[in-house]
Every structure is written in structure tokens, then in C-alpha cells.
Tab-separated table of C-alpha atoms in Angstrom:
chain	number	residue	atom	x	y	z
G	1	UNK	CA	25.960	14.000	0.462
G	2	UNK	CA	25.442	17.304	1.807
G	3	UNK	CA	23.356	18.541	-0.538
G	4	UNK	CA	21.157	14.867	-0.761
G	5	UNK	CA	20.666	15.420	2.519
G	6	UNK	CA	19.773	18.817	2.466
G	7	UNK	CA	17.079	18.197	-0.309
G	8	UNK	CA	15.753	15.487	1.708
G	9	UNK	CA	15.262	17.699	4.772
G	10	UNK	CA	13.302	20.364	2.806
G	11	UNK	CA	10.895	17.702	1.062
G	12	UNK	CA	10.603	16.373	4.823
G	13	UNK	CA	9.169	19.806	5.646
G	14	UNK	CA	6.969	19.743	2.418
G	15	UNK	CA	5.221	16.258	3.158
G	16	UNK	CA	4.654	16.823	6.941
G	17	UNK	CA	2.650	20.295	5.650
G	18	UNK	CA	0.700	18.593	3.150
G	19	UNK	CA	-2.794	17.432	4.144
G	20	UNK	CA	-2.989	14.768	1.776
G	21	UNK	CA	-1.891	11.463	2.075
G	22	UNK	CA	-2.034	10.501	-1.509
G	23	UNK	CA	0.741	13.323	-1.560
G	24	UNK	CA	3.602	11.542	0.363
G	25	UNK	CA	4.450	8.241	-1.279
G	26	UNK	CA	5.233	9.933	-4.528
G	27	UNK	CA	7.206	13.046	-2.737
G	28	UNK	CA	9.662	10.773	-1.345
G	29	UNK	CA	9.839	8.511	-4.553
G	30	UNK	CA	10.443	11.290	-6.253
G	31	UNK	CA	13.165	12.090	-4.193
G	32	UNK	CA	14.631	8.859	-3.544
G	33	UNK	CA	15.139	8.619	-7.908
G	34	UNK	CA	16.691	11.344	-7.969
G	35	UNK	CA	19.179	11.076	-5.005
G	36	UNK	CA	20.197	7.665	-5.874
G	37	UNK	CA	20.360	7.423	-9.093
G	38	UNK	CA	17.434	4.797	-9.760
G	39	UNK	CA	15.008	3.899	-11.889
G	40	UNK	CA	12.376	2.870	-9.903
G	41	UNK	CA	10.966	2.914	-6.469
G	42	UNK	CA	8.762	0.234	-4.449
G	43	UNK	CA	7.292	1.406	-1.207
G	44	UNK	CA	5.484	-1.530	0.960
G	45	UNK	CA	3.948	0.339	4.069
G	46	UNK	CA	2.294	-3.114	5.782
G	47	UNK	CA	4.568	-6.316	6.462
G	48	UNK	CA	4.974	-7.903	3.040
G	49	UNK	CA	3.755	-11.664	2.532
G	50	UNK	CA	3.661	-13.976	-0.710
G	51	UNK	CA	-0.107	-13.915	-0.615
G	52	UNK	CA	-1.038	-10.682	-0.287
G	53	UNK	CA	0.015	-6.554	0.136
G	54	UNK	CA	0.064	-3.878	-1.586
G	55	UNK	CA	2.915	-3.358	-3.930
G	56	UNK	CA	3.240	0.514	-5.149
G	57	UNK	CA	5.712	1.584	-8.130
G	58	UNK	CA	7.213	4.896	-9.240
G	59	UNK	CA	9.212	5.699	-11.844
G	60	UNK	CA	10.289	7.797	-14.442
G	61	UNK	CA	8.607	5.194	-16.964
G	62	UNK	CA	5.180	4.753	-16.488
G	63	UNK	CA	4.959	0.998	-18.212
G	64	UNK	CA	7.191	-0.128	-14.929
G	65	UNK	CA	4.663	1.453	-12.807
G	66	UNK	CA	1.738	-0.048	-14.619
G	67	UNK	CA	3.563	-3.422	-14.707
G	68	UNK	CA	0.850	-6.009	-13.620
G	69	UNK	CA	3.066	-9.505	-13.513
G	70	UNK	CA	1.734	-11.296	-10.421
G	71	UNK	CA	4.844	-12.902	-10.586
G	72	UNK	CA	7.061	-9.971	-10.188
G	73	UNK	CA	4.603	-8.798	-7.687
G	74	UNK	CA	4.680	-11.892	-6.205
G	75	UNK	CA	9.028	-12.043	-6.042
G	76	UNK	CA	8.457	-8.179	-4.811
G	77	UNK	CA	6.021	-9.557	-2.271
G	78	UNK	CA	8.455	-12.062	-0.622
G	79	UNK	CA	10.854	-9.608	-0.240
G	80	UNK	CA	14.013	-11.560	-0.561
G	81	UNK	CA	16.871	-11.464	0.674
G	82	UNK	CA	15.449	-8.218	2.763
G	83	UNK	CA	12.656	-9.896	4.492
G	84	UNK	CA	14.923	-12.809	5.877
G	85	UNK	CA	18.051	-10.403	6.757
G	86	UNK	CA	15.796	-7.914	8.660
G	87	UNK	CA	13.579	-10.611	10.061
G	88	UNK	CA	16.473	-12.785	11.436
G	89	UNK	CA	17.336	-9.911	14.058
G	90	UNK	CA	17.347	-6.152	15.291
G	91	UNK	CA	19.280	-5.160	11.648
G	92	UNK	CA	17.462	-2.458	10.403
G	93	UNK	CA	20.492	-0.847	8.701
G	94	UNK	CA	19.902	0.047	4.533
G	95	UNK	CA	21.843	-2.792	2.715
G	96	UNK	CA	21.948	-3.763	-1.079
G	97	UNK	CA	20.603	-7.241	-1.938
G	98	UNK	CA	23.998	-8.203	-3.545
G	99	UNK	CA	25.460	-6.810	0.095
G	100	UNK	CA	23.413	-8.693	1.887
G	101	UNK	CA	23.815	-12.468	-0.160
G	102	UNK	CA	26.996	-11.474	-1.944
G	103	UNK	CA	27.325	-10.392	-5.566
G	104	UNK	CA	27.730	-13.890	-7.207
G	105	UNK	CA	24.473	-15.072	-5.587
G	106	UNK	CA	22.405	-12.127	-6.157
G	107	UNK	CA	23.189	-11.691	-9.993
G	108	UNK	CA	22.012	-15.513	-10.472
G	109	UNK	CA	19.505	-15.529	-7.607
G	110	UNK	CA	15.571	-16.410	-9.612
G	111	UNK	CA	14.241	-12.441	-8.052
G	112	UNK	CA	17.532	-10.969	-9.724
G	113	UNK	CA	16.391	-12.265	-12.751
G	114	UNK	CA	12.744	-11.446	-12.537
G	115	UNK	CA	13.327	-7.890	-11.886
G	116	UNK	CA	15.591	-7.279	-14.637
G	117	UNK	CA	13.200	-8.939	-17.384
G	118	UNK	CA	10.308	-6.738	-15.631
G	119	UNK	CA	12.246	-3.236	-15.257
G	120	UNK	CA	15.806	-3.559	-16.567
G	121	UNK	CA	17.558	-3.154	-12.936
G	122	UNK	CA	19.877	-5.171	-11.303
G	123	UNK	CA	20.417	-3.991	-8.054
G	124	UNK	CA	18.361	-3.178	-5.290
G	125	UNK	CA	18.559	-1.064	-1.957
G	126	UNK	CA	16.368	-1.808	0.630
G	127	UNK	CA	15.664	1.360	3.015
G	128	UNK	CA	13.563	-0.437	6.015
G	129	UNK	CA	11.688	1.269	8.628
G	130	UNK	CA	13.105	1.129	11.593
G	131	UNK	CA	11.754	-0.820	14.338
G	132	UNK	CA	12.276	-4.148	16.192
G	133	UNK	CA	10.241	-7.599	15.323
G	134	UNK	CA	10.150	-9.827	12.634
G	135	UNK	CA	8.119	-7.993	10.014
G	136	UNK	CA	9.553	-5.684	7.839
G	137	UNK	CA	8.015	-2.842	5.530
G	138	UNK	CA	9.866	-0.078	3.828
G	139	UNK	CA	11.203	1.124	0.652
G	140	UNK	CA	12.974	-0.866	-2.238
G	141	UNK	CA	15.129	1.505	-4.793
G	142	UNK	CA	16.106	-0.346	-7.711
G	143	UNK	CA	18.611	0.831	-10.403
G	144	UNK	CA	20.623	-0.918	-13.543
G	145	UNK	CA	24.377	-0.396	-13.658
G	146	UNK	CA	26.541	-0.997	-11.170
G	147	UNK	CA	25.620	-2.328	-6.862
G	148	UNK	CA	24.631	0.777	-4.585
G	149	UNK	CA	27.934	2.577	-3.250
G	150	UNK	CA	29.220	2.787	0.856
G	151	UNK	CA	27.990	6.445	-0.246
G	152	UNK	CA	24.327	5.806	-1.379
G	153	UNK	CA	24.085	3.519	1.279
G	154	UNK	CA	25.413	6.063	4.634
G	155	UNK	CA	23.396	8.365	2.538
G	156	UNK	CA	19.970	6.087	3.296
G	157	UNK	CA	20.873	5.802	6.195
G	158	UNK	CA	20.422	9.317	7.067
G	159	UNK	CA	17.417	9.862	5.232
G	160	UNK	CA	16.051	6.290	7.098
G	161	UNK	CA	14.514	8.177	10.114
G	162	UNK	CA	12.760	11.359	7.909
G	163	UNK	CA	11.119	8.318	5.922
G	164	UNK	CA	9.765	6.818	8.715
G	165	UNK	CA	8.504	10.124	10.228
G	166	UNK	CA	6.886	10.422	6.877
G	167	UNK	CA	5.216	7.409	6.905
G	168	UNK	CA	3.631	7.892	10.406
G	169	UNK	CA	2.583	11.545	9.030
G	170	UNK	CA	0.850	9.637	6.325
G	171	UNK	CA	-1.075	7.263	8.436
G	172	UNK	CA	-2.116	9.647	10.679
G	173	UNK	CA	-3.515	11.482	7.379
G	174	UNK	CA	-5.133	8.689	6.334
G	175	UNK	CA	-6.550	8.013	10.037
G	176	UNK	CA	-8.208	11.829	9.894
G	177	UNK	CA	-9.903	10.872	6.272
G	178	UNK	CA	-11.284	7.820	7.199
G	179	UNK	CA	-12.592	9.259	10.636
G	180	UNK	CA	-14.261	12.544	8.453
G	181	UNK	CA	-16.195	10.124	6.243
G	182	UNK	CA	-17.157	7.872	9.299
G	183	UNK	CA	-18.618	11.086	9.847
G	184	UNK	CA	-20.108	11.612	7.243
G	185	UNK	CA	-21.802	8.014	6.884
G	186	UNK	CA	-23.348	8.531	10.301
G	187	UNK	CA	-24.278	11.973	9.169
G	188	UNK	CA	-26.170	10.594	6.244
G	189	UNK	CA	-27.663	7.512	7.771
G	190	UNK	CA	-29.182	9.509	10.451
G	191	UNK	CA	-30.993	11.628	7.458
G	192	UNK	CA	-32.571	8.931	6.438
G	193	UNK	CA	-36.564	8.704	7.386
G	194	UNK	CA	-35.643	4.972	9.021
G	195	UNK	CA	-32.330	5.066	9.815
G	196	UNK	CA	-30.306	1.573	8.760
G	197	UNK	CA	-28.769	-0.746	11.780
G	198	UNK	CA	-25.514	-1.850	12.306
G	199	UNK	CA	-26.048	-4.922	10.867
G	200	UNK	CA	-27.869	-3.682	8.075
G	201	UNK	CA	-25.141	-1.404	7.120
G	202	UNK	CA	-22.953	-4.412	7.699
G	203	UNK	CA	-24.929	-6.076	4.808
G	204	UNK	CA	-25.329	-3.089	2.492
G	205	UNK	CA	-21.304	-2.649	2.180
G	206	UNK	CA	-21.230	-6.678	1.433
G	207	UNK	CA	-24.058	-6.137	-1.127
G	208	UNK	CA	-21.868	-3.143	-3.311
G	209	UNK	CA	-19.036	-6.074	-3.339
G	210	UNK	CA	-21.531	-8.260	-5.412
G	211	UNK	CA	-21.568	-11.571	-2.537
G	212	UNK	CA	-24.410	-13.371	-2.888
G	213	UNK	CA	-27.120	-13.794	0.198
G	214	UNK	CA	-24.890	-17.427	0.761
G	215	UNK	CA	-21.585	-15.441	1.212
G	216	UNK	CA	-22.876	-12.986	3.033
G	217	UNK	CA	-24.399	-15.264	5.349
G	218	UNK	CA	-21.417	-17.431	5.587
G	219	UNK	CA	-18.921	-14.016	6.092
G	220	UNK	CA	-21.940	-12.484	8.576
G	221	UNK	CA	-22.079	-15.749	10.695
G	222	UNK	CA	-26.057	-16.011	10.108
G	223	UNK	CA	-28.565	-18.219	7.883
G	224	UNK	CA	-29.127	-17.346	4.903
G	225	UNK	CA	-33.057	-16.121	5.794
G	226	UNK	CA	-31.742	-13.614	7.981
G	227	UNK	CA	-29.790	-11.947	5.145
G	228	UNK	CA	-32.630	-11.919	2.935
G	229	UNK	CA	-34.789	-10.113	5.958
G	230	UNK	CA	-31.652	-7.482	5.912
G	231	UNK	CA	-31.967	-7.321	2.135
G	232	UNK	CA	-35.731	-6.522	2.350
G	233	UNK	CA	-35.211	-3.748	5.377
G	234	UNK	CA	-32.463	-2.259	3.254
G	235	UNK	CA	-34.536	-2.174	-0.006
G	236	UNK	CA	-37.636	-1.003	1.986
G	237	UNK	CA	-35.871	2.192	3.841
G	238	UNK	CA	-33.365	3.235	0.902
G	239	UNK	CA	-36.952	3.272	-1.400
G	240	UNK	CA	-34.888	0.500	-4.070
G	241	UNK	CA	-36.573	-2.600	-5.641
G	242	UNK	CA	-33.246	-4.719	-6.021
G	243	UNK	CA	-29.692	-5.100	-5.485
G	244	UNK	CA	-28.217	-1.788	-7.655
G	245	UNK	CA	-30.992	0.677	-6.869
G	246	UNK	CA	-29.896	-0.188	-3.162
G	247	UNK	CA	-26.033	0.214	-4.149
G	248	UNK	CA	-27.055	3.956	-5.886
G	249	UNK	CA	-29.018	5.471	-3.634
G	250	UNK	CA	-26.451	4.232	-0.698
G	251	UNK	CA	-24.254	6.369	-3.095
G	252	UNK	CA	-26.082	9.382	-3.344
G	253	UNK	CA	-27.046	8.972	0.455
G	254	UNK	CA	-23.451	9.432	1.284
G	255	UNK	CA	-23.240	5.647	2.796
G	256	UNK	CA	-21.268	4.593	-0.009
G	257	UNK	CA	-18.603	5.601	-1.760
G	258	UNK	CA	-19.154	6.529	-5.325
G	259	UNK	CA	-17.004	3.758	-6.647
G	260	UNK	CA	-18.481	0.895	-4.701
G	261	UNK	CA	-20.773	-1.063	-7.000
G	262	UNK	CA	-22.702	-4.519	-7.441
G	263	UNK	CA	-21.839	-6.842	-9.404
């Protein structure tokens, strides 16, 4: 335990020193494998739903990573019976999923099932951020063989808090990137001989998602003509004649990021 522990404490140091926040999710993934014994490691940062969140995988085998089942996403997504425990109350102690619904139920339960077929595991630790309310986010370490021991588990349980502090290091990282190219953006819009408006910048990042002048409208709250008037203003000042000469020379401006694109 001591030497988990231990481990933990120095890859705590490394993530809060690094100044990239691509850096820390697979750091403590990394970590979390190893220490427990697993063979693969979900992370959901944001309140998990049915419908929609980010799902991130590591592993030691990359096809479980690059596993693209909306269903299993979906199961993932739900977050059972971790969403419901944690939700219910102030509980924000790690648990197994076969601790938390009893053995029996778990090994027949329809996510049980699901996961296995996807990754070959059939248990699952859930490490939750701590916190009070009803939504919970954190990290799910799955592993095949036998449930998570008292061990593992007082061993999560110590790591919990470093996690956490990890996780608000990362957003704060990601807070200082997104800031630096709002920078930026302002930066290059201001080069431009005629500056673009608020609202026309509004439309230029809905025109590199491909939305027609009718979504745009309907997403902008305006008619249809005004869009087109945007459209014009944009063309006119970023010297384009349609839609993708707009999108690439918003990219080489610095307005856009290189991967944005019409469709």
C-alpha cells in the first residue's frame, strides 16, 4: 500500500508541474493500471448522461481504447450502479459495482455483460470525485478476474483526493489555453483591414461546422436574410468568394483553428 501510495504521490508532483493538459488524464491512467491491477481505465470529467459526454479509454490494448460501440459507450454513459449510489446521497466513498448491487446481481446485470463482450473485464471500481450533489464524474477502473479487494479499495481511497487535485490542475490548464488563443483570435481579427463583428464571428465559426444559412439562422435567432448579409460581410473582408475560401483564410488568419472545416 505503501509503496502505491508513494508512487501516486510522486506522479501527483509530476502532473501538477506539467503545463499540458493533454498530459494528465493518461499520467494517472497510467498509474491507476498499474496500481490496481486493471486492464483498462475510463475517466468522465463532466456529469455523465445517456445522451451525451465524453467517454475517454486507456489501456494497455489499444483496440479497447479505440472501441467505438455506442452501446458500450452508451452503458458507460449511464454509469450504473455508480451514478444512482453516488447520486442517492453524500457517498462519495470508492466502491466496486458488485459492492455496491451485490455480486449475484452485478455478474448478470445487462452493463456486466456489455463490458465483458467489449473489453473482457468483469469488475469495476468506481473512484468518484469528491463533492456533494447529485452528479457524479470520476474514474472507472475495470479489470477481469476476481471483485476489487478491501485493499484496492482503502487504497483508492487515498489516492481519491490527489485525483481530484489533478483534475482541477487540469482544468485550470485547459482554462489558460483557451484564454491564450482567445488571445490570439482577437489578436488576429484586429489585423485584419475591416475587422469582423461579434456577430459576424458568431457566423463564421457556424459556417466551418457546415450549417446551412437556415440553421444558422434558426441557432442565431435571426431571418435567414440577415445571415446571408453576414455571409456577404464575411466573404467581402476575409477577400473569399464562397463558403471554404472564407473557412481557409479564417485559418490562416488565426480565427480558426486549423482543423475546423466546411462541409
Amino acid at each position: 500500500m505503501r509503496e502505491r501510495h508513494a508512487r501516486m504521490l510522486d506522479l501527483a508532483v509530476e502532473v501538477m508541474s506539467t503545463e499540458d493538459p493533454d498530459r494528465v488524464w493518461p499520467l494517472l491512467a497510467g498509474e491507476l493500471l498499474t496500481a490496481l491491477d486493471a486492464a483498462l481505465v475510463v475517466v468522465k470529467e463532466e456529469p455523465w448522461t445517456r445522451e451525451r459526454g465524453s467517454v475517454a479509454f486507456w489501456s494497455g490494448r489499444p483496440e479497447a481504447e479505440e472501441h467505438h460501440d455506442e452501446s458500450v459507450r452508451r452503458r458507460i454513459r449511464e454509469g450504473y450502479p455508480f451514478a444512482d449510489h453516488y447520486g442517492a446521497g453524500e457517498d462519495r466513498a470508492p466502491r466496486s459495482a458488485a459492492g455496491i448491487t451485490g455480486a449475484r446481481v452485478w455478474r448478470h446485470s445487462a452493463t456486466a455483460d456489455a463490458l465483458h463482450r467489449a473489453f473482457g473485464t468483469r469488475h469495476v471500481l468506481g473512484i468518484p470525485f469528491p463533492g456533494a450533489g447529485p452528479h457524479v464524474s470520476g474514474f472507472m477502473v475495470h479489470r477481469p478476474g476476481g471483485d476489487f479487494s478491501p485493499h484496492d479499495v482503502r487504497y483508492a481511497a487515498r489516492v481519491q483526493p490527489l485525483l481530484k487535485a489533478a483534475t482541477n490542475h487540469r482544468s485550470l490548464l485547459n482554462a489558460v489555453r483557451e484564454a491564450a488563443g482567445a488571445d490570439r483570435k482577437r489578436e488576429a481579427n484586429r489585423s485584419l483591414a475591416a475587422p469582423l463583428t461579434p456577430r459576424e464571428l458568431n457566423v463564421l465559426h457556424l459556417l466551418a461546422t457546415g450549417l446551412s444559412a437556415d440553421s444558422m439562422a434558426r441557432r442565431l435567432g435571426i431571418s435567414p436574410r440577415t445571415v446571408h448579409k453576414h455571409l456577404h460581410a464575411l466573404y467581402r473582408k476575409l477577400g473569399a468568394a464562397d463558403r471554404l475560401g472564407a473557412v481557409l483564410r479564417a485559418q490562416r488568419a488565426g480565427l480558426l483553428a486549423e482543423d475546423a472545416g466546411a462541409s
